Coordinates of C-alpha atoms in Angstrom, one line a residue:
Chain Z
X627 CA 38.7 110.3 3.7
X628 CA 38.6 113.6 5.1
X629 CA 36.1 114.9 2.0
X630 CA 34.2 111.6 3.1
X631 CA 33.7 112.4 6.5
X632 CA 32.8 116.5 6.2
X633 CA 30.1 115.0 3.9
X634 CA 29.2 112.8 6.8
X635 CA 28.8 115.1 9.2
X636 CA 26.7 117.4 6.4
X637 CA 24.5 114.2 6.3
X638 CA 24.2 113.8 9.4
X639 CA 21.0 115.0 11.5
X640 CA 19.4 114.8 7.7
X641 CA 16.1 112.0 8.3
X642 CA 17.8 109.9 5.5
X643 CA 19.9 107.9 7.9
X644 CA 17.5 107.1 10.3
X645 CA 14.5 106.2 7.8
X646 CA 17.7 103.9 6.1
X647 CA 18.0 102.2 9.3
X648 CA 14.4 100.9 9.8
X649 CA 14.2 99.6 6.0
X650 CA 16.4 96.7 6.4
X651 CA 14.2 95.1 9.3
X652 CA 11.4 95.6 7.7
X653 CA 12.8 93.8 4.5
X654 CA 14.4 91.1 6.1
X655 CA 14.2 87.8 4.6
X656 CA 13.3 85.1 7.1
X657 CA 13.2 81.9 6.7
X658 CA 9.3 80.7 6.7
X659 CA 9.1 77.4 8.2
X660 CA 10.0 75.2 11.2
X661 CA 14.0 74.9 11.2
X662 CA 13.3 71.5 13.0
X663 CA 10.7 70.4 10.8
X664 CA 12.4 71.1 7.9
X665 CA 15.6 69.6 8.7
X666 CA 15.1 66.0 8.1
X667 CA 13.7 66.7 4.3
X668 CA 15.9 69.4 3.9
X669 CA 18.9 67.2 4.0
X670 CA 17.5 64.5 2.1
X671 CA 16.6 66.1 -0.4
X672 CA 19.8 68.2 -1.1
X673 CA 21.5 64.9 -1.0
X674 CA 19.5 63.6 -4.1
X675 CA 20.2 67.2 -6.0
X676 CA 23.4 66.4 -4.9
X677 CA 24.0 63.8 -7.4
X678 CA 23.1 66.4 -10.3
X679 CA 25.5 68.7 -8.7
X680 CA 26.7 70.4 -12.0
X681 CA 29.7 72.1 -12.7
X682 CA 29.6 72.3 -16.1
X683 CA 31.0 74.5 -19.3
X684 CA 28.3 75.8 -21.8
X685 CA 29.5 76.8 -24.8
X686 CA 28.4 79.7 -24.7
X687 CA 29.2 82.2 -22.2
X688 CA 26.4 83.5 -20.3
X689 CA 26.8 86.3 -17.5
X690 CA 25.4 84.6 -14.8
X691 CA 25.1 88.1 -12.7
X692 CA 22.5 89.0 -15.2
X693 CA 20.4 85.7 -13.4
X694 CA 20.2 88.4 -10.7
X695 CA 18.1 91.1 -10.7
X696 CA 20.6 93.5 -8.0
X697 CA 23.4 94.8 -10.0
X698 CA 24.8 97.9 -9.2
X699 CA 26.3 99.9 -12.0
X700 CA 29.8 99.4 -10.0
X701 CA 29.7 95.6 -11.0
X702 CA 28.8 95.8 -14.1
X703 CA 32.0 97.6 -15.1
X704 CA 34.1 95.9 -12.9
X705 CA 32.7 92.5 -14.0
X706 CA 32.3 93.6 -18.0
X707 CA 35.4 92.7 -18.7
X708 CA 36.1 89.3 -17.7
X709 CA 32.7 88.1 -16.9
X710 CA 31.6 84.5 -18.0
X711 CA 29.9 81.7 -16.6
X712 CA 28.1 78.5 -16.9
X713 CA 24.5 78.9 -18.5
X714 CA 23.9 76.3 -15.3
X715 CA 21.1 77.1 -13.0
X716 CA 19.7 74.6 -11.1
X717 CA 16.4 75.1 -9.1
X718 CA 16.0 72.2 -6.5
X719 CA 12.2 73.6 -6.1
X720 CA 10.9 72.5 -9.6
X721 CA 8.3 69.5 -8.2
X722 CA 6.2 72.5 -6.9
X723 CA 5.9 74.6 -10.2
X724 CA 7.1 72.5 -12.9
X725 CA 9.1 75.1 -13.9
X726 CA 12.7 76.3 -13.4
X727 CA 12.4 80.2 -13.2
X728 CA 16.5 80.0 -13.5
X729 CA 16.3 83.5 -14.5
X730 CA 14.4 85.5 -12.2
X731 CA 15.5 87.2 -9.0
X732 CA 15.4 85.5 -5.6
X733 CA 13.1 88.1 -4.3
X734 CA 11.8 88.0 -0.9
X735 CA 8.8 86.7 -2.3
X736 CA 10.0 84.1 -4.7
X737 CA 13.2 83.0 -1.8
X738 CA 10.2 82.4 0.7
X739 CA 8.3 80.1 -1.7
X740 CA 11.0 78.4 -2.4
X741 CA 12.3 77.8 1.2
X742 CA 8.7 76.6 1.9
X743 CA 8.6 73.9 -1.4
X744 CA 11.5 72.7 -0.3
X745 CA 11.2 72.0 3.1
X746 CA 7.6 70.1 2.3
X747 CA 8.7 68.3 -1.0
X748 CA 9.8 65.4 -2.1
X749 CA 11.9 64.3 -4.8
X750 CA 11.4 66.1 -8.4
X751 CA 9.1 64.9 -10.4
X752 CA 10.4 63.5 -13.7
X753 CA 10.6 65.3 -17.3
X754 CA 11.5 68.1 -18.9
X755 CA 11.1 72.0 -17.2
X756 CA 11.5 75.1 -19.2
X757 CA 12.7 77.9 -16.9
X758 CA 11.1 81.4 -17.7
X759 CA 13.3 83.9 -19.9
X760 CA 15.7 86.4 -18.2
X761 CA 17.2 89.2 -19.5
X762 CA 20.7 90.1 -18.5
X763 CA 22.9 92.6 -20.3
X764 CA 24.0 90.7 -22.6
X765 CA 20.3 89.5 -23.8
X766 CA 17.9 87.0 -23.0
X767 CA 18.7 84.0 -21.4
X768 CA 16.5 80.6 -20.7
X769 CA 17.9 77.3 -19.2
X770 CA 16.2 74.1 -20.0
X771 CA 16.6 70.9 -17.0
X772 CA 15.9 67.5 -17.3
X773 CA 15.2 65.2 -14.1
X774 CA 15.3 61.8 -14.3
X775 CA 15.0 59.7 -11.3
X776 CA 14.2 62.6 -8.6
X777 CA 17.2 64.7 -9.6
X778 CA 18.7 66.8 -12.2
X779 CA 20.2 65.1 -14.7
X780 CA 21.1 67.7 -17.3
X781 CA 20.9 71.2 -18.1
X782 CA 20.7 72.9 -21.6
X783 CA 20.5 76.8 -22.5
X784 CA 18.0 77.2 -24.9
X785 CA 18.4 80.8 -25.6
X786 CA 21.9 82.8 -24.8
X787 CA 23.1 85.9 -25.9
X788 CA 25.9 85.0 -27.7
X789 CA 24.3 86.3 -30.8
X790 CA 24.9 89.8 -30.0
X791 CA 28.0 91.6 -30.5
X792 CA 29.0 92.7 -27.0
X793 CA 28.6 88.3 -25.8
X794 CA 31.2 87.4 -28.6
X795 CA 33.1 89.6 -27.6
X796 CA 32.9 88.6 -23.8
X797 CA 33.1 85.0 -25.3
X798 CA 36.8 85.9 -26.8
X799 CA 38.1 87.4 -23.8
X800 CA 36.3 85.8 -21.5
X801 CA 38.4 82.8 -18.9
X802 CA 37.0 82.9 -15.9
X803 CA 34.1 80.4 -15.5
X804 CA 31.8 80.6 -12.5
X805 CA 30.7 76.6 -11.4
X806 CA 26.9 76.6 -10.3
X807 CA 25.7 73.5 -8.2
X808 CA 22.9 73.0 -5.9
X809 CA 23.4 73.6 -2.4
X810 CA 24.0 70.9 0.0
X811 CA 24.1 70.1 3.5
X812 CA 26.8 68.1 5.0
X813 CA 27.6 66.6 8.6
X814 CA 31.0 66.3 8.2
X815 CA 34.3 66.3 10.9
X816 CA 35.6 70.0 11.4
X817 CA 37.7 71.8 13.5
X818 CA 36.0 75.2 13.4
X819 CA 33.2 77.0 11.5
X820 CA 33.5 79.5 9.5
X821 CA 29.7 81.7 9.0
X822 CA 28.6 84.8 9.9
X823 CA 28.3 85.7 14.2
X824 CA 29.7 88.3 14.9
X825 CA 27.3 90.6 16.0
X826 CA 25.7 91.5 19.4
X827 CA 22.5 89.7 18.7
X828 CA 24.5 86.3 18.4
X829 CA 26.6 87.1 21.0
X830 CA 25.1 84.0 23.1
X831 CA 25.0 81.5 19.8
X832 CA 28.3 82.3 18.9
X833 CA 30.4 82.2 22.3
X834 CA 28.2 79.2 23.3
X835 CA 29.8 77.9 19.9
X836 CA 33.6 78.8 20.4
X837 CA 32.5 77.0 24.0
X838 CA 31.4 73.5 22.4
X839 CA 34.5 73.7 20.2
X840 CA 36.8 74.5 22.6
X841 CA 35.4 71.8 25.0
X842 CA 35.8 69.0 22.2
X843 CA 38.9 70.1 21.8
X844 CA 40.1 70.1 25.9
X845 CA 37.9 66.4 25.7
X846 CA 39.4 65.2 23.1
Chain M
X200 CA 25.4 67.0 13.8
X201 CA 29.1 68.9 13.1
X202 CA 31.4 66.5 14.9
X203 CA 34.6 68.4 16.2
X204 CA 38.5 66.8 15.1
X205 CA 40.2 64.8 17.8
X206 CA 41.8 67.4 19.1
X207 CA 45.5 68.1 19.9
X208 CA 47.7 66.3 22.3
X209 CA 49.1 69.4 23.3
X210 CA 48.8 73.4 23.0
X211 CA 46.2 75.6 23.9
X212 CA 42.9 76.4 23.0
X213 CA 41.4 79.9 24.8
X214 CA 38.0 81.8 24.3
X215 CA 37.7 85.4 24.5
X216 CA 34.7 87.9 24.2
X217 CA 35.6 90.4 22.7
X218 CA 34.6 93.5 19.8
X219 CA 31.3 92.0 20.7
X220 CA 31.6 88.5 19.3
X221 CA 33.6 85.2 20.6
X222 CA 37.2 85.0 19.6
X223 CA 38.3 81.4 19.6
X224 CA 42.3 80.8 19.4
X225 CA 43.3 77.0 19.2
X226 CA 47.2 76.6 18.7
X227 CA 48.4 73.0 18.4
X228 CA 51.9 73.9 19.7
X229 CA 53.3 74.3 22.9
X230 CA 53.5 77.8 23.6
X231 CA 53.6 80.0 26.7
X232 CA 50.5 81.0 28.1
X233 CA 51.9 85.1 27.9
X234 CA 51.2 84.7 23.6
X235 CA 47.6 84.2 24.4
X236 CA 47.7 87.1 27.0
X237 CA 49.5 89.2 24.5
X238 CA 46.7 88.1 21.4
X239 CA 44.0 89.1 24.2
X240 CA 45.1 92.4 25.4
X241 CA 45.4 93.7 21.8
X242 CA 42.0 92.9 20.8
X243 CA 40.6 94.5 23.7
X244 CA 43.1 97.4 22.7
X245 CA 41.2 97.0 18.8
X246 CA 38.2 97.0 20.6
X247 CA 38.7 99.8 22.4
X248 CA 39.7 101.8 19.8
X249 CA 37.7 100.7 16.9
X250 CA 34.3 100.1 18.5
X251 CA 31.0 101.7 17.5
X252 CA 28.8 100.4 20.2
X253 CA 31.3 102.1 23.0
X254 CA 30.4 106.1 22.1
X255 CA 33.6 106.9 24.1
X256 CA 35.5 104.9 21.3
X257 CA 38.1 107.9 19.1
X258 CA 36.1 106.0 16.1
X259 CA 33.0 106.7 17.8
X260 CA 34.0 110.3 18.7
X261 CA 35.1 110.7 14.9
X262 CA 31.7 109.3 13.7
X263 CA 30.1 111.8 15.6
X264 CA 31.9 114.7 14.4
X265 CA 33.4 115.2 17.8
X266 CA 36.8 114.3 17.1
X267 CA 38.6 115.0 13.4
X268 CA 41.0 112.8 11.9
X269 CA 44.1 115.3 13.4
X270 CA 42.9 113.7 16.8
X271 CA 43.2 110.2 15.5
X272 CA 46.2 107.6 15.8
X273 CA 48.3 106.3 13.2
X274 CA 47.0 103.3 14.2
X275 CA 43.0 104.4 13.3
X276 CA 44.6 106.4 10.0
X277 CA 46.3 103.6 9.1
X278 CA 42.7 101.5 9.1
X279 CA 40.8 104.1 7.6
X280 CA 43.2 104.7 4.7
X281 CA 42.6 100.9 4.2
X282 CA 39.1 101.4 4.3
X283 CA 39.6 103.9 1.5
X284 CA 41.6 101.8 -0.7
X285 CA 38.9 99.0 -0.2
X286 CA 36.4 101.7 -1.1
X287 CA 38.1 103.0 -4.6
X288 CA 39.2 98.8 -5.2
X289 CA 35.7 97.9 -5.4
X290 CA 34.2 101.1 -7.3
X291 CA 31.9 101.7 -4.3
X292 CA 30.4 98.9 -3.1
X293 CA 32.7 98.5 -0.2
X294 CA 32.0 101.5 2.0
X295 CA 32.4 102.3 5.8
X296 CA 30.7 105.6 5.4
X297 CA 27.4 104.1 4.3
X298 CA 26.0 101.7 6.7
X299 CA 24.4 103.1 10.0
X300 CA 26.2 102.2 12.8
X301 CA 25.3 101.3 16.2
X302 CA 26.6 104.4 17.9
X303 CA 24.0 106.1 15.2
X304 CA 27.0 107.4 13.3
X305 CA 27.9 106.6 9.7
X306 CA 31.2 105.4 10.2
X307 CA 31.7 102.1 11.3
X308 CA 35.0 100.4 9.7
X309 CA 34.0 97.0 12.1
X310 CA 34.3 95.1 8.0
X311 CA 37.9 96.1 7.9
X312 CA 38.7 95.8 11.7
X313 CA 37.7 92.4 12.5
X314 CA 39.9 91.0 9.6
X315 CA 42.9 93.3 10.1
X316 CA 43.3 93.2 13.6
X317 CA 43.2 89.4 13.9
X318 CA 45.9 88.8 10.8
X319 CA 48.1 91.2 13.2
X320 CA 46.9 88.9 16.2
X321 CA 48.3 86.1 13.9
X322 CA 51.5 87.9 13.1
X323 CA 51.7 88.2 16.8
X324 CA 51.3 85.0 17.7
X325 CA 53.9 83.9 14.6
X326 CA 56.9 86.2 16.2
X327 CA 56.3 84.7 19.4
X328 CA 56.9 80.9 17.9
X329 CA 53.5 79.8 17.2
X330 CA 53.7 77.9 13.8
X331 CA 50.2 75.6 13.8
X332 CA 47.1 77.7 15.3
X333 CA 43.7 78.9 14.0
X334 CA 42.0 81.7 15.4
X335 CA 38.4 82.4 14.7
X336 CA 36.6 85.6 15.1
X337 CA 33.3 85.6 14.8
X338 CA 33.5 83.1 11.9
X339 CA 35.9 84.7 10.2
X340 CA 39.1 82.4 10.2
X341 CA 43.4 83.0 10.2
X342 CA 45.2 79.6 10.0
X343 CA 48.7 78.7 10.2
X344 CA 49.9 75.6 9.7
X345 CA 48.3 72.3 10.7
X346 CA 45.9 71.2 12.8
X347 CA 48.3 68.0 13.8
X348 CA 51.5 66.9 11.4
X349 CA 50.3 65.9 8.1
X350 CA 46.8 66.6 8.8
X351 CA 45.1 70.3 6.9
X352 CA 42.6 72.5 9.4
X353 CA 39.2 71.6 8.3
X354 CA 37.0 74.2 8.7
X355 CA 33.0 73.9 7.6
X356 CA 30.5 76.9 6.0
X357 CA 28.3 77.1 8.1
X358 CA 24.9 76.3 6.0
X359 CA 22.3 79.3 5.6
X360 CA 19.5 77.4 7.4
X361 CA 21.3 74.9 9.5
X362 CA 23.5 76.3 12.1
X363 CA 25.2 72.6 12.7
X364 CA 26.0 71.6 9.2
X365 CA 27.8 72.3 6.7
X366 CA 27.6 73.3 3.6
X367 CA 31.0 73.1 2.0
X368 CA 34.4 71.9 4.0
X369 CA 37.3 73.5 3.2
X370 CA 41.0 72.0 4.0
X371 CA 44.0 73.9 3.8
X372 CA 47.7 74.6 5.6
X373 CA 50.4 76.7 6.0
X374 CA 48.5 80.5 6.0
X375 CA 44.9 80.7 5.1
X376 CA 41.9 82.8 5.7
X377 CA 38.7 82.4 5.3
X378 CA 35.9 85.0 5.9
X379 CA 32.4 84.7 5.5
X380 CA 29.4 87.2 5.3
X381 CA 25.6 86.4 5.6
X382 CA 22.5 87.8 6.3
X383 CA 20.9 84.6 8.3
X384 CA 22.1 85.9 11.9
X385 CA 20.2 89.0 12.0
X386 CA 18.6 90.1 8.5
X387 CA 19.9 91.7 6.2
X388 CA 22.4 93.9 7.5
X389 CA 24.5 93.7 4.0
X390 CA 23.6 97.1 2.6
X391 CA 24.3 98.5 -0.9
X392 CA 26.0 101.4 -0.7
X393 CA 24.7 102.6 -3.8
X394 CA 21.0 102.2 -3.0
X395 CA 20.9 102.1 0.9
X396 CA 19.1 98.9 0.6
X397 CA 19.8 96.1 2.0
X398 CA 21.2 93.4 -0.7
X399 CA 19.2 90.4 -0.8
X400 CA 19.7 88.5 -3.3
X401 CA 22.6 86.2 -1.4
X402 CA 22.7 84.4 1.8
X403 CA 26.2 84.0 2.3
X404 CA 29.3 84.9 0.6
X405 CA 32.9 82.8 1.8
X406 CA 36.0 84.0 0.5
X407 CA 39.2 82.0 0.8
X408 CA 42.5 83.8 0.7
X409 CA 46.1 85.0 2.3
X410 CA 45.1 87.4 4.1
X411 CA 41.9 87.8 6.6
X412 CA 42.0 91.5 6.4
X413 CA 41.0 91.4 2.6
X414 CA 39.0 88.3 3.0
X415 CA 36.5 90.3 5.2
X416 CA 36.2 93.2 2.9
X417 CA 36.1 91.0 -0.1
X418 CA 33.5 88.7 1.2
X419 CA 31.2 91.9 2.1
X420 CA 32.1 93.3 -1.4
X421 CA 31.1 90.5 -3.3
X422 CA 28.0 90.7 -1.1
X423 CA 27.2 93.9 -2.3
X424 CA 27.8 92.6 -5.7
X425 CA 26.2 89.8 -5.7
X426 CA 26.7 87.1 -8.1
X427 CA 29.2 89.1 -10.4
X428 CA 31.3 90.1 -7.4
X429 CA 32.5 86.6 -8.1
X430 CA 33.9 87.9 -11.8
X431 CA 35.0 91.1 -10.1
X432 CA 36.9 89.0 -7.4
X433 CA 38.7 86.7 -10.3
X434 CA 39.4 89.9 -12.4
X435 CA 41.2 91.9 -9.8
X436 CA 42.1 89.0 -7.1
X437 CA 43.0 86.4 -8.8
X438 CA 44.9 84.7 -5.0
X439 CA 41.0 85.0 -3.8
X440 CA 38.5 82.1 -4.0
X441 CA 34.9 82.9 -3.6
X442 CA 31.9 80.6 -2.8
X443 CA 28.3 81.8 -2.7
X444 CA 25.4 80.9 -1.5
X445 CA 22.2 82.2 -3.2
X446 CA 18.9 82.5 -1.2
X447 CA 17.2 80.0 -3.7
X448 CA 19.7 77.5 -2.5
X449 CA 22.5 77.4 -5.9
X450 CA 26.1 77.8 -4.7
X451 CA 28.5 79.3 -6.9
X452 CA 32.3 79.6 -7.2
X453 CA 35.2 80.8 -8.6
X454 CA 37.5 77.9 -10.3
X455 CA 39.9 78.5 -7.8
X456 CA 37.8 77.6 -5.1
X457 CA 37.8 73.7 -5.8
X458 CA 41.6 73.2 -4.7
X459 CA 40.2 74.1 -0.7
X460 CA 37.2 72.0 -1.1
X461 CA 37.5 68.7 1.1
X462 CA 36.7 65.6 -0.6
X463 CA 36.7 63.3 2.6
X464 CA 33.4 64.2 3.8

């Protein structure tokens, strides 16, 4: 710790910091669209994914961290060793694109499109969507959905990695599975929330919050 | 809308600002009012110590270069050697040296704090004869116990884009924590130690586990990760359940994760 900090302090005064703290503003992700507006749909249509909610086993082992472009070298060793997962991505947003791009990066860009499809669509259309080809580490991976009746109703890999030597060797070793599903949305009887608040900027959402809860609470 | 439990016959339910969020504590037993008092004056003590919005903090002073570690307590080692070990556990991409911190300095420990000082909170409260509470910080949740005999706490993740639903419900008794990090209160402020960018490809991370302290850290590690700080979280803590939510709207989790997941909805 005290190596840490003397290289603090030599870092600090240094522009790096400061020109560090302005980047994430500018890159924040917001969420385009009317909250309200977008409510009503919103939950309607998670509710119909809902039904395809998948949580299921490929036989092959795909890395599903490899279905996201940030990986830091860190990860990838800590995850190398036990890493599996489902070759399961579901994209609620297909109606708008007829395509599942199950293996590219939620980019600001792509996150924002999606966010906006979703909150104007309706139901997926029926048939059969290729999503595009991702690499990961372990090779290329592509996910195949089929929706049938507004919703997902199955999900094949048609391409994993599990030809190459360093996947079979993942596949041996390999017991952890990760469970994709799509999100939903659910009004449901709690006693507290859990979800990020903490920080000055919510002050006023979050002790308003604590307020309501413990008001029910003295009510009821 | 969220509707709130029937709440408890008896006990005590107090909200306190503090370490600039709202601390909620909600014990179902019948306790003396001095526990809650006790619970409050040490997380004003935390905050007082810890905080890097107050530049008159020792952690502030120590950011700044104005104070070393000989000037800090056992207390503030104690937390910073934690911070270490969370730093070396996840091969970097926990770090309290990396993220800009209010007081301008580039120490700011508020991921391990939170967590830590409300499990000792919760220890406190234990000792004192508390057996069935739930104190929330912020989001980030200790339980003990139940919320009424027989009956689990229920506690909802909060959805990404919906501040009064939910997007998973999670039971569970006896102790419990449950943390969650996210970008959807004000950006992006989950930054990758290794890049100085923020991470983005996430929009919350919930991990479910013993022990709030780790919880936290775990939950703003696997942030970091992203995605594969699910396998890292299996690989090297196994008693931790994770449960993401991706910005295009997939969720994923550990195995482990379905045994807290409330069926009753």
């Amino acid at each position: 710790m005290q190596e840490r900090l003397a290289r603090l302090a030599a870092r600090r005064g240094a522009p790096a910091p400061t020109a560090r703290t302005n980047r994430p503003v500018a890159k924040t992700v917001t969420k385009p669209g009317s909250k309200q507006g977008s409510k009503t749909k919103r939950r309607h249509a998670a509710k119909g994914s809902r039904i395809a909610a998948l949580a299921m086993s490929v036989g092959t082992t795909v890395g599903l961290s490899g279905y996201f472009s940030h990986l830091d070298a860190s990860a990838a060793s800590a995850g190398s060793s036990t890493l599996s997962g489902t070759a399961t991505a579901v994209g609620a947003n297909a109606s708008a694109t007829n395509s599942v791009a199950a293996g590219t990066a939620s980019t600001t860009a792509t996150a924002a499109a999606a966010k906006t499809t979703t909150a104007t669509g309706t139901a997926l259309k029926d048939g059969t969507y290729a999503g595009a080809t991702s690499n990961n580490r372990w090779g290329p991976v592509q996910v195949q959905i089929m929706v049938s009746g507004g919703a997902i109703a199955d999900v094949t890999a048609l391409q994993t990695p599990s030809d190459q030597d360093r996947s079979v060797q993942i596949n041996d070793y390999a017991t952890p599975i990760l469970r994709t599903e799509t999100l939903t949305a659910q009004s449901a009887t709690i006693h507290t929330v859990s979800g990020a608040t903490y920080t000055s900027n919510s002050y006023k959402q979050s002790l308003q919050s604590a307020i309501d809860v413990a008001r029910a609470a003295t009510a009821g | 809308m969220t509707t709130i439990a029937n709440a408890q016959q008896f006990g005590l339910h107090h909200v306190e600002f503090v370490m600039g969020m709202a601390v909620s504590i909600d014990v179902r037993d019948n306790v003396e009012r001095e526990v809650i008092n006790e619970v409050v004056a040490w997380l004003h003590h935390v905050d007082a110590t810890f905080s890097t919005h107050n530049v008159e903090s020792p952690i502030s002073r120590l950011g700044s270069g104005e104070f070393t570690l000989d000037d800090m307590s056992d207390e503030v080692l104690g937390v910073l050697a934690l911070c270490e070990e969370l730093n070396t556990d996840s091969d970097g991409a926990f770090d309290v040296l990396a993220v800009p911190a209010p007081n301008g300095s580039l120490l700011d420990p508020s991921g391990v704090v939170k967590g830590w000082s409300v499990e000792r909170a919760a220890a406190m409260m234990t000792a004192r004869g508390a057996e069935n509470f739930c104190i929330n910080a912020g989001g980030d949740i200790a339980i003990r116990g139940e919320s009424s005999p027989g009956e689990p706490w229920r506690i909802g993740v909060r959805h990404p884009d919906h501040a009064d639903l939910s997007a998973a419900v999670i039971t569970g008794s006896g102790r419990l924590a449950v943390a969650t990090s996210a970008t959807y209160e004000r950006g992006a402020h989950i930054i990758d130690p290794t890049t100085g960018e923020p991470t983005a490809d996430l929009a919350s991370v919930t991990i479910i586990g013993p022990d709030l302290t780790f919880a936290d850290a775990y939950a703003t590690t696997v942030f970091v990760m992203g995605v594969a700080g699910l396998s890292w979280l299996m690989d090297k803590h196994p008693d931790y359940a994770g449960f993401i939510i991706t910005r295009d709207d997939l969720t994923v989790s550990t195995p482990s994760f379905d045994q807290y997941v409330a069926t009753d909805i």
